[in-house]
mmCIF file of C-alpha atoms and ligand atoms in Angstrom:
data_model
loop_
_atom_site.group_PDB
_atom_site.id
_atom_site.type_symbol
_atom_site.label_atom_id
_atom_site.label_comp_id
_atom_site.label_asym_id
_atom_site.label_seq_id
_atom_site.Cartn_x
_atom_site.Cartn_y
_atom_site.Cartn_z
ATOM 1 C CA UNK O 117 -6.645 -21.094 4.362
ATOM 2 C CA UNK O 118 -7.613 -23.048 1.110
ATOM 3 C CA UNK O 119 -5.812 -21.849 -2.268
ATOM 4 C CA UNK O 120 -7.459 -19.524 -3.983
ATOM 5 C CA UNK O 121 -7.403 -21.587 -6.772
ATOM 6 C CA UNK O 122 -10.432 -23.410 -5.345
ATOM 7 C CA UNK O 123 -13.176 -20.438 -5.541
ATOM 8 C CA UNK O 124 -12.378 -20.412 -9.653
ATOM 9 C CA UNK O 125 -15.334 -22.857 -9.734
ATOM 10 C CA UNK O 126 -17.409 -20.645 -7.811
ATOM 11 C CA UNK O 127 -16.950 -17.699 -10.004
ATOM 12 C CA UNK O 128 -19.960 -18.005 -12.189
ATOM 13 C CA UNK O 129 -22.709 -18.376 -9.531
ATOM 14 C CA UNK O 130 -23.510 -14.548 -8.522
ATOM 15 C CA UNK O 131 -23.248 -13.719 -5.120
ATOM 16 C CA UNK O 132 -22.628 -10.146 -2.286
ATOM 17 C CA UNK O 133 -18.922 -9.257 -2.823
ATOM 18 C CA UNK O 134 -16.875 -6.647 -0.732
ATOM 19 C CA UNK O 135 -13.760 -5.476 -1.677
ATOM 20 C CA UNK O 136 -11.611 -4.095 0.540
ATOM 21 C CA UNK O 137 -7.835 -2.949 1.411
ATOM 22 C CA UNK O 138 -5.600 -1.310 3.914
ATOM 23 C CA UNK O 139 -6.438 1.925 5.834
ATOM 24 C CA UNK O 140 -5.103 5.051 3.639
ATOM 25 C CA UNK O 141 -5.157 3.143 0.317
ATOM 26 C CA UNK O 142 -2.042 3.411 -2.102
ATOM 27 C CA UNK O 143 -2.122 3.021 -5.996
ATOM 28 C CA UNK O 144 -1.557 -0.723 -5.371
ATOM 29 C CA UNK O 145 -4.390 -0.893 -2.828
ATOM 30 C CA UNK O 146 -6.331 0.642 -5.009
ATOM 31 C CA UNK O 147 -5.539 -0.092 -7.777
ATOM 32 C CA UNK O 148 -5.311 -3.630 -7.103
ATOM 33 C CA UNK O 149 -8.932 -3.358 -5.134
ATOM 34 C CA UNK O 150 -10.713 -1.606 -8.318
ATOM 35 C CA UNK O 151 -9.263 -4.159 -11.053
ATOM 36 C CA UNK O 152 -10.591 -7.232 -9.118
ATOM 37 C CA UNK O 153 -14.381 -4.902 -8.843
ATOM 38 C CA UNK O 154 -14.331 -4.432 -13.032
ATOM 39 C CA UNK O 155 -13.486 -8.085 -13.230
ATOM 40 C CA UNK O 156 -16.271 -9.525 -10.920
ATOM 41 C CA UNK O 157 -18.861 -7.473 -12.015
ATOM 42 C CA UNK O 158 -18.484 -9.182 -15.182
ATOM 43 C CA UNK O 159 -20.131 -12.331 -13.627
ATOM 44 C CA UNK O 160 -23.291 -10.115 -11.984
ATOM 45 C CA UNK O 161 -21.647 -10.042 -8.519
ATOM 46 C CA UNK O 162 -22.542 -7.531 -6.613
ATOM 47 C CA UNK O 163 -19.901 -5.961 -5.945
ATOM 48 C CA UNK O 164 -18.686 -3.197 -3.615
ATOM 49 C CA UNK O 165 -15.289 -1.989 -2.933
ATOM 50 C CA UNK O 166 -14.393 0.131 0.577
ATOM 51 C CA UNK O 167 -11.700 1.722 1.787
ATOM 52 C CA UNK O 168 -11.306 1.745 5.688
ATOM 53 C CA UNK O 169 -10.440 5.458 5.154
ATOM 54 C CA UNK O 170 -10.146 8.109 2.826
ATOM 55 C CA UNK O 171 -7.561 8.035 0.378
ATOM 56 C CA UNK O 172 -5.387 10.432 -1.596
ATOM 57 C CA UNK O 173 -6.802 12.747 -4.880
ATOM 58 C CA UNK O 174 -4.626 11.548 -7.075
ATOM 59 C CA UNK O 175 -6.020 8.281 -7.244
ATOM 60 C CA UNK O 176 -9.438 9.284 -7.361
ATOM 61 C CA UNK O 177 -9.082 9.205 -11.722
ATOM 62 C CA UNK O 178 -9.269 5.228 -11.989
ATOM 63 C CA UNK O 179 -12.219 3.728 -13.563
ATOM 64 C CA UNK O 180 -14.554 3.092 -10.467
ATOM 65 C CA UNK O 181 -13.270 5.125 -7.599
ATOM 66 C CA UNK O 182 -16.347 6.770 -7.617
ATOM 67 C CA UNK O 183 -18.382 4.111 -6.360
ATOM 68 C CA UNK O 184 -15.603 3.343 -4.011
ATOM 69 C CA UNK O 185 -17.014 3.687 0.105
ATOM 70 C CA UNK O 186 -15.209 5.403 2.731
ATOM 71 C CA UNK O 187 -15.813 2.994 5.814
ATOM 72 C CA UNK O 188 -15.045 6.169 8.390
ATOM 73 C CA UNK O 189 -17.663 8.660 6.937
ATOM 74 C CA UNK O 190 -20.384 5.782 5.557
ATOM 75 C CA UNK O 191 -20.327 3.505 9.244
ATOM 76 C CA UNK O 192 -23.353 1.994 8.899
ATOM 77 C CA UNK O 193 -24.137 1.380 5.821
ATOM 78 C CA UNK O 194 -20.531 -0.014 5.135
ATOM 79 C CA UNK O 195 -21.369 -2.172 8.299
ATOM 80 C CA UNK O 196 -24.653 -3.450 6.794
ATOM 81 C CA UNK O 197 -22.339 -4.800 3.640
ATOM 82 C CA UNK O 198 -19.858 -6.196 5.537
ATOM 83 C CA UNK O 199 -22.393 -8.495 7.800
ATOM 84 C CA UNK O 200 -24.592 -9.782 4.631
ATOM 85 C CA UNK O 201 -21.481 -10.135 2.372
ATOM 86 C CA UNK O 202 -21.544 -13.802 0.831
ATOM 87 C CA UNK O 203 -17.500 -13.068 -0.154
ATOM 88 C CA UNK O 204 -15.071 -10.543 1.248
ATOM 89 C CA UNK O 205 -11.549 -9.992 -0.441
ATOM 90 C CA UNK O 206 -8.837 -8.823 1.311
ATOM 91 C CA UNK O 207 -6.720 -7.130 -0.740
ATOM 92 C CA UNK O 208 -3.016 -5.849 -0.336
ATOM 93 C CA UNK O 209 -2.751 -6.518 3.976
ATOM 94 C CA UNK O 210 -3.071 -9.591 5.584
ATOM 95 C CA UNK O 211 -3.551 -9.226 9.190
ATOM 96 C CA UNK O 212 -7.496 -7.420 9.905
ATOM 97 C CA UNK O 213 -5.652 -4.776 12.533
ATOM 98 C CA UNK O 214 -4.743 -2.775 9.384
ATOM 99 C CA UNK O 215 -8.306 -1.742 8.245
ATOM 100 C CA UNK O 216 -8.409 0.401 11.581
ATOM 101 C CA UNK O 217 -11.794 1.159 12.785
ATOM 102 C CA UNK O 218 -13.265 -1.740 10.158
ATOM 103 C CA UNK O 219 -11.206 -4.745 12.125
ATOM 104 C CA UNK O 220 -14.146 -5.562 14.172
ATOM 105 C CA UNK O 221 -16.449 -5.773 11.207
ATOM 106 C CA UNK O 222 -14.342 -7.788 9.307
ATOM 107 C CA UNK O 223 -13.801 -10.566 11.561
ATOM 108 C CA UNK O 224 -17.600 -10.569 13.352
ATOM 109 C CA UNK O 225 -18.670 -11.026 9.318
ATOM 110 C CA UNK O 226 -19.842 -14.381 8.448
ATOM 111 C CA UNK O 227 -18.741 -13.701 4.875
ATOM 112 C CA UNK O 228 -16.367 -15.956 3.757
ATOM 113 C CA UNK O 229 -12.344 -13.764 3.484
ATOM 114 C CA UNK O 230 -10.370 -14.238 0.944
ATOM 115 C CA UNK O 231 -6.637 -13.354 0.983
ATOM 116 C CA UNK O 232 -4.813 -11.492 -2.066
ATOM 117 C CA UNK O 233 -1.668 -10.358 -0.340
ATOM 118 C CA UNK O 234 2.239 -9.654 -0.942
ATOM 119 C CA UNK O 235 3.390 -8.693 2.582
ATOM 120 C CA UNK O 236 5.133 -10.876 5.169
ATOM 121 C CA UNK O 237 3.125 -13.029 7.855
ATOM 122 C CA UNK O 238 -0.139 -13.354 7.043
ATOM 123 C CA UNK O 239 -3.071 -13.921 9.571
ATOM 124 C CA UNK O 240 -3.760 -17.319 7.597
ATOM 125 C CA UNK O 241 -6.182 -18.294 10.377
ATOM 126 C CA UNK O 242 -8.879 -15.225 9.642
ATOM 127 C CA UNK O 243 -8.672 -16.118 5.495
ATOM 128 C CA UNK O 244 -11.413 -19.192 4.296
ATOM 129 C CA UNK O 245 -8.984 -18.900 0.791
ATOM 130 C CA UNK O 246 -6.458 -17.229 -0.433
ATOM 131 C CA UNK O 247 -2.691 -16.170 -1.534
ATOM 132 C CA UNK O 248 0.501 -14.872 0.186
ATOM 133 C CA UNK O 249 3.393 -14.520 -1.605
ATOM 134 C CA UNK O 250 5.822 -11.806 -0.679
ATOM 135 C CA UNK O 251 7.720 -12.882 -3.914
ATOM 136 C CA UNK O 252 5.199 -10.978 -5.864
ATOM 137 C CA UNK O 253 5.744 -7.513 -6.862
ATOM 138 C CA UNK O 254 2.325 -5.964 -5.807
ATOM 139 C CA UNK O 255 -1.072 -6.805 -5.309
ATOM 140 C CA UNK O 256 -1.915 -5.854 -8.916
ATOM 141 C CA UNK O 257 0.096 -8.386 -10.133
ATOM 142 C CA UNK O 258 -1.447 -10.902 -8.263
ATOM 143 C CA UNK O 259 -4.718 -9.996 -8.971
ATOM 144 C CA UNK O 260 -3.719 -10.447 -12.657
ATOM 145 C CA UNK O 261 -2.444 -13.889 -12.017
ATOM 146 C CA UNK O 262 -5.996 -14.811 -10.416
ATOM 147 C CA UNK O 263 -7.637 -13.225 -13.956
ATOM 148 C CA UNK O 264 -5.239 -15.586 -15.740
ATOM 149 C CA UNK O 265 -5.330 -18.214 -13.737
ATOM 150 C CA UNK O 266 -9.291 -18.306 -13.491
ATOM 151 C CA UNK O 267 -9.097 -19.012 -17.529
ATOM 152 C CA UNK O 268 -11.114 -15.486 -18.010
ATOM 153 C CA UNK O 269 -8.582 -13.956 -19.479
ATOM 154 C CA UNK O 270 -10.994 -12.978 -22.204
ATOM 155 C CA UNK O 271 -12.297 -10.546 -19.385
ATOM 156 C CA UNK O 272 -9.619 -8.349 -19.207
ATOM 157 C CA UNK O 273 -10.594 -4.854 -20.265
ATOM 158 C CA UNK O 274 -9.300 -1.613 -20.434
ATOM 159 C CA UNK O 275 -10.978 -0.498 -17.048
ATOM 160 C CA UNK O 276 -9.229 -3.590 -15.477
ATOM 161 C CA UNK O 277 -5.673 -2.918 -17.119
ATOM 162 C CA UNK O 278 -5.855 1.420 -15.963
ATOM 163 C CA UNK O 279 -6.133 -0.075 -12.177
ATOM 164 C CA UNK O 280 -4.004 -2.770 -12.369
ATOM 165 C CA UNK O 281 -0.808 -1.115 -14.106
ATOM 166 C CA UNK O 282 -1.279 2.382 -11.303
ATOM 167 C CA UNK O 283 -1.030 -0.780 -9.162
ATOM 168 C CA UNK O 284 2.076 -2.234 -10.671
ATOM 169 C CA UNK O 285 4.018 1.069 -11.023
ATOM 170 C CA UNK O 286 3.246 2.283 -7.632
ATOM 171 C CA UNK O 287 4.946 -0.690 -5.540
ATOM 172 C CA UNK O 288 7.521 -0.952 -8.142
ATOM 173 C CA UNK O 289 8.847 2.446 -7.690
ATOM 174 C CA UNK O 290 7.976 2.530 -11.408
ATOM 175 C CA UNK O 291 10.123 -0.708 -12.455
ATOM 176 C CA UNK O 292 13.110 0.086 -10.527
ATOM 177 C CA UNK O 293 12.514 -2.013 -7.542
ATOM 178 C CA UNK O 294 14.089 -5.761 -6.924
ATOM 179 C CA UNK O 295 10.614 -7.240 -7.021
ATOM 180 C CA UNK O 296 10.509 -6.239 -11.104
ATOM 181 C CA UNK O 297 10.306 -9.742 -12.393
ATOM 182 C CA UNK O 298 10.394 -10.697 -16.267
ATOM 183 C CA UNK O 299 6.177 -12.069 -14.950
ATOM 184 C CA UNK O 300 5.826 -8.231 -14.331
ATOM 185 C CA UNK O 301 7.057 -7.117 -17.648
ATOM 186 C CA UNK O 302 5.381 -9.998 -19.124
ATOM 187 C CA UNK O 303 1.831 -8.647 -17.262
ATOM 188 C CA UNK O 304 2.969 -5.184 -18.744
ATOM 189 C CA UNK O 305 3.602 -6.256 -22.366
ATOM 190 C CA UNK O 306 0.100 -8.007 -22.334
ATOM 191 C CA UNK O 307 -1.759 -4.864 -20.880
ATOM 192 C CA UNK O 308 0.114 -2.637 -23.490
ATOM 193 C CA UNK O 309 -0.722 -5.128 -26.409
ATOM 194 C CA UNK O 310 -4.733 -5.001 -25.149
ATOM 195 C CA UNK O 311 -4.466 -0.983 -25.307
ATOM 196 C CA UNK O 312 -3.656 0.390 -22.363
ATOM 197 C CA UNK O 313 -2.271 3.803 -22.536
ATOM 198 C CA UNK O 314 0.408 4.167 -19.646
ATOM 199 C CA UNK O 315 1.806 7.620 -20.741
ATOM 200 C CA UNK O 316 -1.828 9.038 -18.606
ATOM 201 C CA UNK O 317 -1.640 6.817 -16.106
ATOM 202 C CA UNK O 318 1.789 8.677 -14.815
ATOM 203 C CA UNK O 319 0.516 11.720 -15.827
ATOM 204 C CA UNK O 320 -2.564 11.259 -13.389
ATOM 205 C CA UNK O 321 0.103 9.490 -10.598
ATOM 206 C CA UNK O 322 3.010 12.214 -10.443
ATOM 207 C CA UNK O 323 2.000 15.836 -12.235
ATOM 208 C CA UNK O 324 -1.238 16.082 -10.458
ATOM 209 C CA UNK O 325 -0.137 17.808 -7.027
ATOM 210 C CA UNK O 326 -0.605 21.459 -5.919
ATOM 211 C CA UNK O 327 2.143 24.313 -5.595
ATOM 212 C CA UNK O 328 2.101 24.268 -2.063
ATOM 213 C CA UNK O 329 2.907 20.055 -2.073
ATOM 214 C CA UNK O 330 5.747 21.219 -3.599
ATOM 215 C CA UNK O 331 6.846 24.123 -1.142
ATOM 216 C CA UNK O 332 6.328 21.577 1.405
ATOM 217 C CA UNK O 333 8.538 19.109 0.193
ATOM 218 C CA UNK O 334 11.295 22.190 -0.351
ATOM 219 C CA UNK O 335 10.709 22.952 3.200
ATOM 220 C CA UNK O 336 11.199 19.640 4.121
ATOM 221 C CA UNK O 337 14.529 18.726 2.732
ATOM 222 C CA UNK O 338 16.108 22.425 4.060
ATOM 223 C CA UNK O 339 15.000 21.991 7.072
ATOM 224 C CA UNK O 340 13.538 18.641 8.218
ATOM 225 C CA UNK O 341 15.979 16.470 7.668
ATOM 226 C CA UNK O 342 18.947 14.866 9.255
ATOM 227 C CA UNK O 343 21.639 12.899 7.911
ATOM 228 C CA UNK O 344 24.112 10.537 10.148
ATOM 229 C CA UNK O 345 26.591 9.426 7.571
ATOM 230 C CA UNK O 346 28.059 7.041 10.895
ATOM 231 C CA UNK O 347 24.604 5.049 10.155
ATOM 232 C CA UNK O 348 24.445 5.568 6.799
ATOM 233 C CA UNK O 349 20.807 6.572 7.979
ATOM 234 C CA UNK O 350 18.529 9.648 6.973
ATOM 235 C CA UNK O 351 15.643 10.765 8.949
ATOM 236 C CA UNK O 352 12.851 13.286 8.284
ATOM 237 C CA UNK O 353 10.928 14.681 11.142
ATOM 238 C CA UNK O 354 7.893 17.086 9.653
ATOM 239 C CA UNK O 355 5.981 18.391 12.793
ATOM 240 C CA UNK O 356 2.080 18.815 12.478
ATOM 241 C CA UNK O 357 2.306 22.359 11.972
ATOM 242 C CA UNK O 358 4.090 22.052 8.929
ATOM 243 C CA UNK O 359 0.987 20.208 7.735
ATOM 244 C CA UNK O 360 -1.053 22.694 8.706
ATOM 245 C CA UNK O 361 0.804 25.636 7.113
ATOM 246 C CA UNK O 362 1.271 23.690 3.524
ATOM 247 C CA UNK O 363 -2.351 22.293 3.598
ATOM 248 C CA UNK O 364 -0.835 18.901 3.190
ATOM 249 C CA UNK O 365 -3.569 16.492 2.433
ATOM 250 C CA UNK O 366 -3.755 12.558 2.476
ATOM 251 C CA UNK O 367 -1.243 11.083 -0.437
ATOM 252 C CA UNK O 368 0.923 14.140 -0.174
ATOM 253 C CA UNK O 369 3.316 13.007 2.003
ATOM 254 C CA UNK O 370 3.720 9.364 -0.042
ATOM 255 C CA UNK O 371 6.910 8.480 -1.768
ATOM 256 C CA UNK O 372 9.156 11.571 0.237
ATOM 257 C CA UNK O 373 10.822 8.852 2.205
ATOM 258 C CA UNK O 374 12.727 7.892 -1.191
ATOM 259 C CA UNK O 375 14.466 11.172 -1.040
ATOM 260 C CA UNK O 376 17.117 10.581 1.263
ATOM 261 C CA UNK O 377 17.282 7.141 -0.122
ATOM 262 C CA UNK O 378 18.957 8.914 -3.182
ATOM 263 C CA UNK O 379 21.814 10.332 -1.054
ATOM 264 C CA UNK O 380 25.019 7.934 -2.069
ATOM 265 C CA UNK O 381 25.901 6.036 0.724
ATOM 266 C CA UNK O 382 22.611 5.713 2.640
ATOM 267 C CA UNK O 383 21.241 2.622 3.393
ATOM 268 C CA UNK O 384 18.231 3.403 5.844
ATOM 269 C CA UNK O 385 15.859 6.403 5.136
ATOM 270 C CA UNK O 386 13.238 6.752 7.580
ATOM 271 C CA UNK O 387 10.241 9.351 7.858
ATOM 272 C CA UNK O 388 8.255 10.192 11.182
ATOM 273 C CA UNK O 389 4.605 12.217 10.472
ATOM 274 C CA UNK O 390 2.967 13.789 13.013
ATOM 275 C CA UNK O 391 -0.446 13.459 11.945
ATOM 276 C CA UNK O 392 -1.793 14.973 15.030
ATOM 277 C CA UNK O 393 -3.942 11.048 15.962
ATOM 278 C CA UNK O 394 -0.962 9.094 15.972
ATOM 279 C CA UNK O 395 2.973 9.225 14.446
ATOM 280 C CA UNK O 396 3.242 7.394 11.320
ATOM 281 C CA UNK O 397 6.425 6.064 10.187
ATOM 282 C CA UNK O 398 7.741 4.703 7.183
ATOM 283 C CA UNK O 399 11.513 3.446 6.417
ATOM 284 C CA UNK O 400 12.926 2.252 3.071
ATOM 285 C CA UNK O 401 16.592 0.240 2.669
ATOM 286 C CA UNK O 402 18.802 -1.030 -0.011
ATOM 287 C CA UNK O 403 20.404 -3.703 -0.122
ATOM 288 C CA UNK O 404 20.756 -6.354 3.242
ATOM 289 C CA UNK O 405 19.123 -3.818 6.075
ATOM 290 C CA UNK O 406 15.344 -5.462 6.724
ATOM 291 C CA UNK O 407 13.271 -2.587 7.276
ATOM 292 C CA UNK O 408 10.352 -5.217 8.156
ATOM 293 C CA UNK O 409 11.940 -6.091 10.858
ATOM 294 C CA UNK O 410 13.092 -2.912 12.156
ATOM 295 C CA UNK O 411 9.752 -1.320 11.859
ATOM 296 C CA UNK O 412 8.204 -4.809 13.807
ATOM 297 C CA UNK O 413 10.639 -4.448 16.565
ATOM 298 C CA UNK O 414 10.739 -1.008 17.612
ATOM 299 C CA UNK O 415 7.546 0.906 15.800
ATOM 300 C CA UNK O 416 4.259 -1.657 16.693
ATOM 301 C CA UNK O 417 4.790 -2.202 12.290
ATOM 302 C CA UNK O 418 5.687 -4.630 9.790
ATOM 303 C CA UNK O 419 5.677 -4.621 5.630
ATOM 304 C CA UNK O 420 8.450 -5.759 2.976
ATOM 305 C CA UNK O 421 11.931 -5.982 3.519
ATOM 306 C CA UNK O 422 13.344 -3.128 2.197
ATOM 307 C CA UNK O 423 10.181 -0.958 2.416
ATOM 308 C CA UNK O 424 7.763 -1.562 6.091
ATOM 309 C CA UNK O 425 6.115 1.073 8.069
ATOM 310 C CA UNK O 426 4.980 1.563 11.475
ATOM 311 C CA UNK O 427 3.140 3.745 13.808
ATOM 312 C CA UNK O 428 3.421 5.147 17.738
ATOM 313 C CA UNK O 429 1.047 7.220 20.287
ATOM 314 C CA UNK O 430 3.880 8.968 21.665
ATOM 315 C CA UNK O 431 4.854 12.651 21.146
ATOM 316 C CA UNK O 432 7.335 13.108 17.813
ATOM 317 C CA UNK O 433 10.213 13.830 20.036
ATOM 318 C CA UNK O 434 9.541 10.692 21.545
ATOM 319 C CA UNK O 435 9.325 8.199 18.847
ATOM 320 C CA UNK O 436 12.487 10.315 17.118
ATOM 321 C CA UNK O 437 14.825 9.803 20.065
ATOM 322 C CA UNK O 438 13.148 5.731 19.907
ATOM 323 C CA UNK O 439 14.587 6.131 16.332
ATOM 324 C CA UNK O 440 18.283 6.984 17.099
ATOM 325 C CA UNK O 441 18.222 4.642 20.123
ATOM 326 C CA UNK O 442 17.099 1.744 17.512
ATOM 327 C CA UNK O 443 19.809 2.678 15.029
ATOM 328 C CA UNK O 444 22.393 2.898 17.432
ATOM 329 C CA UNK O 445 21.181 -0.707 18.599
ATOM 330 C CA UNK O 446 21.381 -1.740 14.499
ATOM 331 C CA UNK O 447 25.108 0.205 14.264
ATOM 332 C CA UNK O 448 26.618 -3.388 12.842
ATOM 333 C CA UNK O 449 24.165 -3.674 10.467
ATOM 334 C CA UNK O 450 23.880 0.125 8.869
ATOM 335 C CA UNK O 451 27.571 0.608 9.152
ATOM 336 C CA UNK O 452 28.609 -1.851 6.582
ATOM 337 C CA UNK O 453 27.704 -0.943 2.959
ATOM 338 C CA UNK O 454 27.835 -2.599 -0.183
ATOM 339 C CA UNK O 455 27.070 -1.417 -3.498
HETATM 340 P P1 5GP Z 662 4.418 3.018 3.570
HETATM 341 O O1 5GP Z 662 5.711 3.386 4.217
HETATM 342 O O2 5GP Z 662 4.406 3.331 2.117
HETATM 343 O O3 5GP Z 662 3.230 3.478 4.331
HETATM 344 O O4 5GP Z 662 4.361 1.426 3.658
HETATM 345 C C1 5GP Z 662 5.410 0.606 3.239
HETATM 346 C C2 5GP Z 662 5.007 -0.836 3.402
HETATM 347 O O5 5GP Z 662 4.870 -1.157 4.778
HETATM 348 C C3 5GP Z 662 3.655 -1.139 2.774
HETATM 349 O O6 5GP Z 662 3.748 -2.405 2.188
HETATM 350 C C4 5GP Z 662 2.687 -1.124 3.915
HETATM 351 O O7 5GP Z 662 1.638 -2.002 3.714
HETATM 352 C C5 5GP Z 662 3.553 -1.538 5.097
HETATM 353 N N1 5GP Z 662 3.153 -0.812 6.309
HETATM 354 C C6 5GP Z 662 3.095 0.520 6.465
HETATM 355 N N2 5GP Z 662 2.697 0.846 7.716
HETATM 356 C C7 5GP Z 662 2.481 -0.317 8.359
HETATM 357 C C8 5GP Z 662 2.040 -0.643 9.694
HETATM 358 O O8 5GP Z 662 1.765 0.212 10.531
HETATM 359 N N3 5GP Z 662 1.932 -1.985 9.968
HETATM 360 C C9 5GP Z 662 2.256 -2.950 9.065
HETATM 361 N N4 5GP Z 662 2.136 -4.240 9.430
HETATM 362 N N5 5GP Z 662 2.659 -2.676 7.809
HETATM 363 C C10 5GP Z 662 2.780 -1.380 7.456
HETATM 364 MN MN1 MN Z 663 1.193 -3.514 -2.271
#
């Protein structure tokens, strides 16, 4: 993989661009995804983003989304992209598996990849340029280091700073996370000084649910969740029917993994979906437990260290009882806690 560095050059002569991100896009993926579109359409690229799947409402207010694809419900003509594509970014995963059902068209492209990632252990080998660096807060930040660091600075609109700060504020838990570096405040300060209006942007990100999201996640904290203070562990367990009854929808279910995080005294919070396909499951820490890790090891997964997720084909039950059996195997590790 050659640094990106070395397509800057390139940036002027137009060519077939796709964009694209991880299945079940989050405000970094797509934020991160739509910023880097409203910057190289600038240069008349063609340029289209997709999303492997669908992706959650709330996110469908930034500048673009629109015109963004949805691989699963537009196949073939997605397909027809992918194989002519002169350039495809890859932004916000690193190994193809993660795209789903687009994995095969990714890697039969002969489209050059280029890598824009934060998580750990990149697929280097399947990327013709690009950048890892799981020091970076999210993808939006590095996608506003490659605007910077191209020297078209003078590019960056408003369009560009909407996607890129939903991006920010998303995978920093809104500035609270470790990963908040004085470069991200920095990025902020320069997006606030161009215009940007944030006060909307979290408007459109957190007061934009319906009623029965929030019943849901009442009903989920009475009665989905366990605590075992000897692990200084949390776990919630939402059945499909629950899903059903609530109309829960894709996006509704992000961030409720960060509730039992808040309990004092718990260092793993972990959150198994039955989304009827598959069991998705996500797991946050703080402090010295490595989620990443954990969710490689015992759920097929991989991600940050104190944030990584992971799926399973088995039955709830299943992957739940996998769950206590892996904590009791981590006992040394959860047991000890350190403010
Ligand atoms: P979330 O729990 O919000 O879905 O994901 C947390 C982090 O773990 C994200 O950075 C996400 O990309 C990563 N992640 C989530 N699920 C998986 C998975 O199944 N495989 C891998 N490799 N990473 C995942
Ligand atoms: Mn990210």
């Amino acid at each position: 993989m050659q640094h990106i560095q070395d397509i800057f050059s390139l940036l002027e002569h137009p060519k077939k661009v796709v964009i694209t991100t991880h299945q079940k896009p989050d405000g970094d993926a797509m934020g991160s995804s739509l910023g880097l579109y409203h910057f190289l359409i600038q240069f008349g690229h063609q340029v289209q983003v997709i999303s492997p799947t669908n992706w959650a409402s709330f996110l469908s207010w930034m500048p673009g989304c629109a015109t963004v694809l949805d691989y699963e419900s537009e196949t073939s003509r997605c397909d027809k992209m992918i194989a002519d594509a002169d350039w495809i970014f890859c932004l916000d995963f690193n190994t193809l598996v993660r795209t789903k059902k687009m994995e095969q068209a990714l890697a039969a492209s002969g489209a050059e990849r280029i890598l824009i990632d934060h998580h750990q252990q990149p697929q280097s080998e399947m990327f013709a340029y690009g950048v890892s660096d799981t020091t970076k807060s999210s993808t939006a930040e590095m996608v506003y280091d490659f605007i910077v660091g191209s020297g078209f600075q003078n590019k960056l609109n408003d369009d560009i700073a909407q996607c890129l700060y939903a991006g920010v504020m998303t995978d920093t838990g809104s500035f609270r996370f470790p990963s908040t570096s004085a470069a991200v405040h920095t990025m902020v300060a320069d997006l606030l000084a161009r215009g940007l209006k944030q006060s909307v942007i979290h408007q459109h990100l957190f007061d934009n649910f319906s009623e029965s999201r929030l019943r849901f996640i009442g009903n989920v904290l009475s009665n989905r969740m366990q605590v075992f203070y000897e692990y200084n562990t949390a776990l919630i367990s939402i059945p499909q029917q629950d899903l059903v009854k609530y109309e829960i929808k894709t996006g509704d279910t992000e961030g409720l993994v960060n509730y039992p995080l808040s309990i004092e005294g718990i260092k793993l919070a972990a959150i198994i979906i039955d989304r009827g396909e598959e069991r998705k499951c996500s797991f946050r820490s703080k402090g010295d437990f490595d989620v990443n890790t954990f969710a490689r090891s015992y759920f097929d997964g991989g991600g940050h260290y104190n944030a990584a997720g992971g799926q399973s084909k088995e039955p709830l039950e299943a992957v739940v009882a996998k769950f206590m059996m892996a904590i009791k195997e981590n006992k040394d590790k959860l047991s000890t806690y350190q403010f």
